[in-house]
Amino acid sequence: MKQAKSQILIIFGASGDLTKRKLLPALFELYKQKLLPEKFAVLGASRSGLSDEDFRKRADEFLPESDEVEAFKQKLYYQSVQNNSSEDFKPLKTRLEKLTSELDIDENFIFYLSTPPSLYSVIPKLLDEVGLSKSEKFFRRLIVEKPFGNNLETAKELNIQLLNYFAEDQIYRIDHYLGKETVQNMLVTRFSNGIFEPLWNRRYIERVEITSAESLGVEDRGGYYDHSGALRDMIQNHLLQVTGFVAMEPPVVVEANAIRNEILKVFQSLKPIQENEVQRHVIRGQYMASKIKGEDVKGYRDESGVDRLSRTETFVALKFFIDNWRWAGVPFLIRTGKKLPTRVTEIVITFKKVPHHLFDSHGQVQTHNQLIIRIQPDEGILFKFGMKTPGAGFKVQNVNMDFHYSDLADAKVPAAYERLLHDCMIGDATLYARGDAVERAWEFVQPILNAWQSNPEIPIYGYPAGTWGPEEAENLVTHGNWRYPCKNLTNDGLYCEL
């Protein structure tokens, strides 16, 4: 594995939730695995007036007690920074100069924007004004969290603003879904197995489904979510990026730009959903009050911070097509939602039936073969195929052949932020979104947003919390049904396959 050079990671928004829940735990895991550079430091930066020791004490709240934690915490430092002018950033520059000198660390810097999106263009500008965005001798990288824009126009504006101060190869637009092991394994599953790649096309595949379900509601994010919604929050970024991995052509080499070029080609081939087609191709819903396992559950409009007349979608299902040689005519079905029966993200490849149903008899209908790639939780792969039921005759039943990453006793599945942070440290942008791909994804979803805004007659369907969304979503599937890995929570129990 490529070794990371000595460097300092500067986290803007270091007193925020993402730093506590994801970034510092991920860095600690990298430290335990000896994947951090020998000479390495984290400089937390935010408005709060904390000392180095205060910042380290806060780490105790979300890191386990151990000797390793104590040693790791000595790599944590803190600098209070305002974001009003370049004068505010001069103390930050001075602190970095002091740290690199005292700790004998090269001036390689990664700037992580774990901040509100309103600062995504402000901080790079101030970094540039004090001379921190570029170096002839050392690398300077910028990690930008989602949301990358709120629509096509703002995404383009943000790209332009960032490119004023950082080059494209310095910008790492993070999408934590791409850090999940099973998404990355998609490339190996497809392109290293002779049994899959020849079948991975319109001749053998009937449809592709991508589901990302959450059992939680909006929790304490109602105010934010009511201005975002499921289409912006999940589909424009996470699930379209996953679609790119499912549908891409084989890259010439396993290298960042080669892979990202192929993902861009997929986005360029997405058949646009025109505004007058949105009602036929896209179903949106909103969870309603219900009982789950005997307990009352609030509906979306009753959540804190949510408009009582809100038309923000908590569920979206859409059908679209990819207009290229490999996928012409194959429907891609994506759905995501909150307050569904379980938390699960998976890809389902449904293969076409054999042309002659030799074993159909007595009303029995042979089902499709399916390949299910589980992204989370319980990462793994499940293959469903027909087998003869023991006994006389040729009655066919479906059986499963599965693999779980958890079965690899000595293999650790890294958390998404572990993988992505380490990739940025070594300069590998493969699993980060490129600016042109982000804009193409926004171009695809923008007509849907426009239609919802301009046409109040497009319905938003209610669905009871704990169910699989509006029944109208079934209308998107021409043959068969969506795959339901778990029963509804409103029933007696919960059974999940895989």
Coordinates of C-alpha atoms in Angstrom, one line a residue:
M1 CA 0.0 0.0 0.0
K2 CA 1.2 3.5 -0.9
Q3 CA 2.7 5.3 2.1
A4 CA 1.4 8.7 3.0
K5 CA 3.9 11.6 3.2
S6 CA 4.2 13.6 6.4
Q7 CA 1.4 16.1 6.5
I8 CA -1.1 18.1 8.6
L9 CA -4.9 17.7 8.3
I10 CA -6.7 20.9 9.1
I11 CA -10.4 20.4 9.9
F12 CA -12.6 23.4 9.7
G13 CA -15.7 23.0 11.8
A14 CA -13.7 20.9 14.3
S15 CA -16.2 21.4 17.1
G16 CA -19.0 20.1 15.0
D17 CA -20.8 16.7 14.9
L18 CA -19.1 15.2 11.9
T19 CA -15.7 15.7 13.4
K20 CA -16.8 14.0 16.6
R21 CA -18.8 11.1 15.2
K22 CA -16.8 10.3 12.0
L23 CA -13.5 12.1 11.4
L24 CA -11.6 11.7 14.6
P25 CA -12.8 8.0 15.1
A26 CA -11.7 7.3 11.5
L27 CA -8.3 8.9 12.1
F28 CA -7.8 6.9 15.3
E29 CA -8.6 3.7 13.4
L30 CA -6.0 4.6 10.8
Y31 CA -3.5 5.4 13.6
K32 CA -4.1 1.9 15.2
Q33 CA -3.5 0.3 11.8
K34 CA -0.3 2.3 11.4
L35 CA -1.7 3.9 8.2
L36 CA -1.0 7.5 9.3
P37 CA 2.3 9.0 8.4
E38 CA 4.9 8.8 11.1
K39 CA 5.0 12.6 11.2
F40 CA 1.4 13.7 11.2
A41 CA -0.9 16.2 13.0
V42 CA -4.5 17.2 13.1
L43 CA -5.2 20.9 13.5
G44 CA -8.8 21.6 14.5
A45 CA -10.1 25.0 13.4
S46 CA -13.4 26.7 14.3
R47 CA -14.8 29.8 15.9
S48 CA -14.9 28.2 19.4
G49 CA -12.2 29.5 21.7
L50 CA -10.6 26.2 22.7
S51 CA -7.0 25.3 23.6
D52 CA -5.1 22.2 22.4
E53 CA -5.9 20.5 25.7
D54 CA -9.6 21.4 25.5
F55 CA -9.8 19.8 22.0
R56 CA -8.1 16.7 23.3
K57 CA -10.4 16.4 26.2
R58 CA -13.4 16.6 23.8
A59 CA -12.0 13.6 22.0
D60 CA -12.4 11.6 25.2
E61 CA -16.2 11.8 24.7
F62 CA -16.2 9.6 21.5
L63 CA -12.9 7.7 21.6
P64 CA -12.4 4.6 23.8
E65 CA -10.1 4.7 26.8
S66 CA -6.7 3.2 26.0
D67 CA -3.0 3.9 25.9
E68 CA -3.3 4.1 22.1
V69 CA -5.9 6.9 22.4
E70 CA -3.6 8.9 24.7
A71 CA -0.8 8.6 22.2
F72 CA -3.1 9.5 19.3
K73 CA -4.5 12.6 21.2
Q74 CA -1.0 14.1 21.3
K75 CA -1.3 14.5 17.5
L76 CA -4.4 16.8 18.0
Y77 CA -4.1 20.6 18.1
Y78 CA -6.5 23.4 17.9
Q79 CA -6.6 27.0 16.5
S80 CA -9.6 29.4 16.9
V81 CA -10.4 30.9 13.5
Q82 CA -12.9 33.4 12.4
N83 CA -14.0 33.6 8.7
N84 CA -14.5 37.2 8.1
S85 CA -11.3 38.3 6.3
S86 CA -7.8 37.2 5.4
E87 CA -6.6 38.9 8.6
D88 CA -8.5 36.1 10.5
F89 CA -6.4 33.5 8.7
K90 CA -3.0 34.9 9.4
P91 CA -2.9 33.3 12.9
L92 CA -3.8 30.0 11.3
K93 CA -0.9 30.3 8.8
T94 CA 1.5 31.2 11.7
R95 CA 0.3 28.2 13.7
L96 CA 0.9 25.9 10.8
E97 CA 4.4 27.3 10.3
K98 CA 5.1 26.7 14.0
L99 CA 3.7 23.1 13.9
T100 CA 5.7 22.1 10.8
S101 CA 8.8 23.5 12.4
E102 CA 8.4 22.1 15.9
L103 CA 7.2 18.6 14.7
D104 CA 9.5 18.5 11.7
I105 CA 6.5 17.9 9.3
D106 CA 6.7 18.9 5.7
E107 CA 4.3 21.7 4.6
N108 CA 1.8 19.2 3.1
F109 CA -1.7 20.3 4.1
I110 CA -5.2 18.8 3.6
F111 CA -8.0 21.3 4.4
Y112 CA -11.2 19.5 5.3
L113 CA -14.4 21.7 5.1
S114 CA -16.6 20.1 7.8
T115 CA -18.6 23.4 7.8
P116 CA -22.0 24.7 6.7
P117 CA -22.1 24.9 2.9
S118 CA -22.2 28.7 3.0
L119 CA -18.5 28.6 3.9
Y120 CA -17.5 26.3 1.0
S121 CA -16.5 29.2 -1.2
V122 CA -15.4 31.6 1.7
I123 CA -12.7 29.4 3.3
P124 CA -10.8 28.5 0.1
K125 CA -10.8 32.3 -0.8
L126 CA -9.3 33.2 2.6
L127 CA -6.7 30.3 2.3
D128 CA -5.7 31.6 -1.0
E129 CA -5.3 35.2 0.2
V130 CA -2.8 34.2 2.9
G131 CA -0.9 31.9 0.5
L132 CA -2.0 28.5 1.8
S133 CA -3.8 27.2 -1.3
K134 CA -0.7 26.5 -3.4
S135 CA 2.9 25.5 -3.0
E136 CA 5.6 24.7 -5.5
K137 CA 7.2 22.1 -3.3
F138 CA 4.4 20.6 -1.2
F139 CA 0.8 19.4 -1.8
R140 CA -2.3 21.3 -0.8
R141 CA -5.6 19.5 -1.0
L142 CA -9.2 20.5 -0.2
I143 CA -11.9 18.1 0.9
V144 CA -15.5 19.4 0.4
E145 CA -18.4 17.7 2.1
K146 CA -21.9 17.4 0.6
P147 CA -24.2 19.1 -0.3
F148 CA -22.2 20.3 -3.3
G149 CA -24.7 22.9 -4.4
N150 CA -28.4 23.0 -3.9
N151 CA -29.3 22.8 -7.6
L152 CA -27.5 22.9 -11.0
E153 CA -26.9 26.7 -10.9
T154 CA -25.4 26.8 -7.4
A155 CA -23.3 23.7 -8.1
K156 CA -21.8 25.4 -11.2
E157 CA -21.2 28.6 -9.2
L158 CA -19.4 26.6 -6.5
N159 CA -17.2 24.8 -9.0
I160 CA -16.2 28.1 -10.5
Q161 CA -15.5 29.7 -7.2
L162 CA -13.3 26.7 -6.0
L163 CA -11.4 26.6 -9.2
N164 CA -10.4 30.3 -8.7
Y165 CA -8.3 29.1 -5.7
F166 CA -7.6 25.4 -6.1
A167 CA -6.9 23.3 -9.2
E168 CA -9.3 20.4 -10.0
D169 CA -6.7 17.8 -9.0
Q170 CA -6.5 19.5 -5.6
I171 CA -10.2 19.3 -4.9
Y172 CA -11.7 16.1 -3.3
R173 CA -15.5 16.1 -3.2
I174 CA -16.3 13.5 -0.6
D175 CA -19.2 11.1 -1.0
H176 CA -19.1 8.6 1.9
Y177 CA -21.1 6.0 -0.1
L178 CA -18.1 5.5 -2.4
G179 CA -16.0 4.7 0.6
K180 CA -18.0 1.6 1.4
E181 CA -16.2 -1.7 0.6
T182 CA -19.0 -3.3 -1.4
V183 CA -19.3 -0.3 -3.8
Q184 CA -15.5 -0.6 -4.5
N185 CA -15.9 -4.3 -4.8
M186 CA -18.3 -3.7 -7.7
L187 CA -15.3 -3.1 -10.0
V188 CA -13.7 -6.4 -9.0
T189 CA -17.0 -8.4 -9.1
R190 CA -17.7 -7.1 -12.6
F191 CA -14.3 -6.9 -14.3
S192 CA -12.4 -9.9 -12.8
N193 CA -15.1 -12.6 -13.1
G194 CA -15.8 -14.2 -16.5
I195 CA -19.2 -15.3 -15.3
F196 CA -20.5 -11.8 -14.7
E197 CA -19.0 -9.4 -17.2
P198 CA -20.4 -11.2 -20.3
L199 CA -23.9 -11.0 -18.8
W200 CA -23.7 -7.4 -17.6
N201 CA -25.7 -5.9 -20.4
R202 CA -29.2 -5.4 -22.0
R203 CA -29.2 -9.0 -23.5
Y204 CA -29.3 -10.7 -20.1
I205 CA -30.4 -8.1 -17.5
E206 CA -34.0 -7.2 -17.2
R207 CA -33.7 -4.4 -14.7
V208 CA -31.4 -2.8 -12.1
E209 CA -32.7 -1.7 -8.7
I210 CA -30.8 0.4 -6.2
T211 CA -32.4 0.9 -2.8
S212 CA -31.2 3.0 0.1
A213 CA -33.7 2.7 3.0
E214 CA -33.5 4.3 6.4
S215 CA -35.6 3.2 9.4
L216 CA -35.0 6.6 11.2
G217 CA -37.0 9.7 10.4
V218 CA -35.4 13.2 10.2
E219 CA -34.7 13.2 13.9
D220 CA -33.3 16.6 14.9
R221 CA -32.6 17.7 11.3
G222 CA -36.1 18.7 10.4
G223 CA -35.2 22.3 9.7
Y224 CA -32.4 21.4 7.4
Y225 CA -34.2 18.5 5.7
D226 CA -37.3 20.4 4.9
H227 CA -35.2 22.6 2.6
S228 CA -33.4 19.6 1.1
G229 CA -35.5 16.4 0.7
A230 CA -34.7 12.9 -0.4
L231 CA -33.9 13.8 -4.0
R232 CA -31.1 16.2 -3.1
D233 CA -30.0 14.4 0.0
M234 CA -29.6 10.9 -1.4
I235 CA -30.2 10.5 -5.1
Q236 CA -28.3 13.4 -6.8
N237 CA -25.1 12.4 -5.0
H238 CA -24.9 8.9 -3.3
L239 CA -27.2 6.8 -5.5
L240 CA -26.3 8.3 -8.9
Q241 CA -22.6 7.7 -8.0
V242 CA -23.4 4.1 -7.2
T243 CA -25.3 3.9 -10.5
G244 CA -22.0 5.0 -12.2
F245 CA -20.1 2.1 -10.7
V246 CA -22.9 -0.4 -11.7
A247 CA -23.2 0.8 -15.3
M248 CA -19.7 2.0 -16.3
E249 CA -17.6 0.5 -19.0
P250 CA -14.3 -1.2 -18.0
P251 CA -11.6 1.5 -17.5
V252 CA -8.3 1.2 -19.4
V253 CA -6.4 1.1 -16.1
V254 CA -7.3 1.1 -12.4
E255 CA -6.5 4.7 -11.9
A256 CA -8.5 7.7 -10.6
N257 CA -9.0 9.6 -13.9
A258 CA -9.6 6.5 -16.0
I259 CA -12.4 5.3 -13.6
R260 CA -13.9 8.7 -13.1
N261 CA -13.9 9.2 -16.9
E262 CA -16.1 6.1 -17.3
I263 CA -18.5 7.3 -14.5
L264 CA -18.8 10.6 -16.3
K265 CA -19.7 8.8 -19.5
V266 CA -22.6 7.0 -17.7
F267 CA -23.9 10.4 -16.5
Q268 CA -23.6 11.8 -20.0
S269 CA -25.7 8.8 -21.2
L270 CA -28.6 9.3 -18.8
K271 CA -31.8 9.8 -20.7
P272 CA -33.2 13.1 -19.4
I273 CA -36.6 12.9 -17.7
Q274 CA -38.5 15.9 -19.2
E275 CA -40.6 18.0 -16.8
N276 CA -43.8 16.8 -18.5
E277 CA -42.7 13.2 -17.9
V278 CA -41.9 13.5 -14.2
Q279 CA -45.2 12.3 -12.9
R280 CA -44.9 9.1 -14.9
H281 CA -41.3 8.4 -14.0
V282 CA -40.9 9.7 -10.4
I283 CA -42.9 8.9 -7.3
R284 CA -42.5 11.0 -4.2
G285 CA -43.9 10.4 -0.7
Q286 CA -43.9 11.6 2.8
Y287 CA -44.1 9.4 5.9
M288 CA -47.3 9.7 8.1
A289 CA -48.0 8.9 11.7
S290 CA -48.3 5.2 12.4
K291 CA -47.8 2.5 15.0
I292 CA -44.5 0.6 14.9
K293 CA -44.4 -2.4 17.2
G294 CA -47.3 -1.0 19.2
E295 CA -45.7 2.5 19.7
D296 CA -47.0 5.7 18.2
V297 CA -44.7 7.3 15.6
K298 CA -44.9 10.9 14.4
G299 CA -45.5 11.8 10.8
Y300 CA -43.0 14.0 9.0
R301 CA -45.1 17.2 9.3
D302 CA -45.2 16.7 13.1
E303 CA -41.4 16.7 13.3
S304 CA -39.6 19.6 14.9
G305 CA -38.6 22.3 12.4
V306 CA -40.8 21.0 9.6
D307 CA -43.5 23.2 8.0
R308 CA -47.0 21.9 8.8
L309 CA -47.9 22.2 5.1
S310 CA -44.6 20.9 3.9
R311 CA -44.4 19.2 0.5
T312 CA -40.8 18.0 1.0
E313 CA -40.3 14.4 0.0
T314 CA -39.0 11.9 2.5
F315 CA -39.3 9.1 -0.2
V316 CA -38.4 9.1 -3.9
A317 CA -38.6 6.3 -6.4
L318 CA -37.7 6.9 -10.0
K319 CA -37.3 4.9 -13.2
F320 CA -34.8 6.0 -15.9
F321 CA -32.8 4.7 -18.8
I322 CA -29.1 4.9 -19.9
D323 CA -28.9 5.5 -23.6
N324 CA -25.8 3.6 -24.7
W325 CA -25.0 0.3 -26.3
R326 CA -24.7 -1.7 -23.1
W327 CA -27.9 -0.6 -21.4
A328 CA -30.3 0.5 -24.0
G329 CA -33.9 -0.3 -22.9
V330 CA -32.9 -1.6 -19.4
P331 CA -34.9 0.2 -16.7
F332 CA -32.9 1.5 -13.8
L333 CA -35.0 1.8 -10.6
I334 CA -33.8 3.9 -7.7
R335 CA -35.6 4.4 -4.4
T336 CA -34.7 6.0 -1.1
G337 CA -36.7 6.9 1.9
K338 CA -36.9 7.6 5.6
K339 CA -39.1 5.7 8.2
L340 CA -38.9 2.5 6.1
P341 CA -38.9 -1.0 7.7
T342 CA -35.1 -1.2 8.0
R343 CA -31.8 0.4 7.3
V344 CA -30.4 -1.2 4.1
T345 CA -28.6 -0.2 1.0
E346 CA -28.3 -2.7 -1.8
I347 CA -28.1 -3.2 -5.6
V348 CA -30.3 -5.8 -7.2
I349 CA -29.4 -7.1 -10.7
T350 CA -32.5 -9.0 -12.0
F351 CA -31.6 -11.3 -15.0
K352 CA -34.0 -12.1 -17.8
K353 CA -35.9 -15.4 -17.6
V354 CA -34.8 -18.3 -19.8
P355 CA -36.6 -18.2 -23.2
H356 CA -38.3 -21.6 -22.7
H357 CA -39.9 -22.3 -19.3
L358 CA -39.3 -26.0 -19.4
F359 CA -40.2 -26.6 -15.8
D360 CA -43.4 -24.5 -15.6
S361 CA -46.2 -26.7 -14.5
H362 CA -49.2 -26.8 -12.3
G363 CA -49.4 -23.0 -12.3
Q364 CA -45.8 -22.7 -11.0
V365 CA -43.9 -19.8 -12.6
Q366 CA -40.1 -19.8 -12.6
T367 CA -38.7 -16.6 -11.0
H368 CA -35.8 -14.5 -12.2
N369 CA -32.2 -15.1 -11.1
Q370 CA -31.0 -12.2 -9.0
L371 CA -27.7 -10.9 -7.9
I372 CA -28.0 -8.8 -4.7
I373 CA -25.0 -6.7 -3.7
R374 CA -25.5 -5.5 -0.1
I375 CA -23.7 -2.2 0.6
Q376 CA -24.9 -1.8 4.2
P377 CA -25.4 -3.3 6.7
D378 CA -23.9 -6.8 6.7
E379 CA -21.9 -6.2 3.5
G380 CA -22.0 -9.1 1.1
I381 CA -23.3 -10.7 -2.1
L382 CA -26.3 -13.0 -2.5
F383 CA -27.1 -14.9 -5.7
K384 CA -30.7 -16.4 -6.1
F385 CA -31.2 -19.3 -8.5
G386 CA -33.5 -22.2 -9.1
M387 CA -32.9 -25.8 -7.8
K388 CA -34.9 -28.9 -8.0
T389 CA -36.9 -29.7 -4.9
P390 CA -35.9 -33.2 -3.6
G391 CA -38.4 -35.9 -4.5
A392 CA -40.2 -37.0 -7.6
G393 CA -40.9 -34.7 -10.4
F394 CA -39.1 -31.4 -11.4
K395 CA -40.5 -28.9 -9.0
V396 CA -38.2 -25.9 -8.8
Q397 CA -37.5 -23.8 -5.8
N398 CA -35.4 -20.7 -5.3
V399 CA -32.2 -21.1 -3.2
N400 CA -29.6 -18.6 -2.1
M401 CA -25.8 -18.7 -2.4
D402 CA -24.3 -15.9 -0.3
F403 CA -21.1 -14.4 0.9
H404 CA -20.6 -12.0 3.9
Y405 CA -17.6 -9.9 4.5
S406 CA -18.1 -10.8 8.2
D407 CA -17.2 -14.4 7.3
L408 CA -13.6 -13.3 6.7
A409 CA -12.4 -13.7 10.2
D410 CA -9.0 -11.9 9.8
A411 CA -10.2 -9.2 7.4
K412 CA -11.3 -5.8 8.7
V413 CA -13.9 -3.9 6.7
P414 CA -12.8 -0.3 7.0
A415 CA -15.4 2.4 7.7
A416 CA -16.1 4.7 4.7
Y417 CA -14.3 7.7 6.2
E418 CA -11.3 5.7 7.1
R419 CA -10.8 4.7 3.5
L420 CA -11.6 8.1 2.0
L421 CA -9.4 10.0 4.4
H422 CA -6.5 7.7 3.8
D423 CA -7.0 7.9 0.0
C424 CA -6.8 11.7 0.2
M425 CA -3.6 11.5 2.3
I426 CA -1.9 9.4 -0.4
G427 CA -3.4 11.5 -3.3
D428 CA -5.8 8.9 -4.7
A429 CA -9.0 10.6 -5.9
T430 CA -10.6 7.5 -7.4
L431 CA -13.5 7.4 -4.9
Y432 CA -14.1 11.2 -4.9
A433 CA -16.5 12.9 -7.2
R434 CA -15.1 15.1 -10.0
G435 CA -16.6 18.5 -10.7
D436 CA -17.9 17.7 -14.2
A437 CA -19.6 14.5 -12.9
V438 CA -21.3 16.5 -10.1
E439 CA -22.7 19.0 -12.6
R440 CA -24.0 16.2 -14.9
A441 CA -25.7 14.6 -12.0
W442 CA -27.4 17.9 -11.2
E443 CA -28.4 18.3 -14.8
F444 CA -30.3 15.0 -14.6
V445 CA -32.2 15.8 -11.4
Q446 CA -32.9 19.5 -12.1
P447 CA -35.9 18.9 -14.3
I448 CA -37.5 16.9 -11.6
L449 CA -37.0 19.7 -9.1
N450 CA -38.4 22.2 -11.6
A451 CA -41.5 20.1 -12.2
W452 CA -42.2 19.7 -8.5
Q453 CA -41.8 23.4 -8.0
S454 CA -43.9 24.6 -10.9
N455 CA -46.6 22.0 -11.0
P456 CA -48.6 21.7 -7.7
E457 CA -50.8 19.0 -9.3
I458 CA -48.0 16.4 -9.1
P459 CA -49.0 14.5 -6.0
I460 CA -46.9 13.7 -2.9
Y461 CA -48.2 10.4 -1.6
G462 CA -48.4 9.6 2.1
Y463 CA -47.1 6.3 3.5
P464 CA -47.4 5.0 7.0
A465 CA -44.1 5.1 8.9
G466 CA -42.6 1.6 9.0
T467 CA -43.8 0.6 5.5
W468 CA -41.9 0.5 2.1
G469 CA -43.3 3.8 0.9
P470 CA -46.2 4.7 -1.3
E471 CA -47.9 1.8 -3.1
E472 CA -47.8 3.9 -6.3
A473 CA -44.0 3.2 -6.5
E474 CA -45.0 -0.3 -7.7
N475 CA -46.3 1.2 -10.9
L476 CA -42.7 2.0 -12.0
V477 CA -41.9 -1.7 -12.3
T478 CA -43.1 -3.0 -15.6
H479 CA -42.6 -6.7 -14.8
G480 CA -42.5 -8.1 -11.3
N481 CA -42.0 -6.1 -8.1
W482 CA -39.4 -4.2 -6.2
R483 CA -37.3 -6.5 -4.0
Y484 CA -38.4 -6.2 -0.3
P485 CA -35.6 -7.5 1.9
C486 CA -37.6 -7.0 5.1
K487 CA -41.2 -7.2 6.1
N488 CA -43.0 -4.0 7.2
L489 CA -42.3 -3.0 10.7
T490 CA -46.0 -2.4 11.2
N491 CA -46.5 -6.2 10.9
D492 CA -45.7 -8.7 13.7
G493 CA -42.0 -8.9 13.1
L494 CA -38.9 -8.0 11.0
Y495 CA -37.2 -10.5 8.9
C496 CA -34.3 -9.5 6.7
E497 CA -32.6 -11.6 4.0
L498 CA -28.8 -11.8 3.4

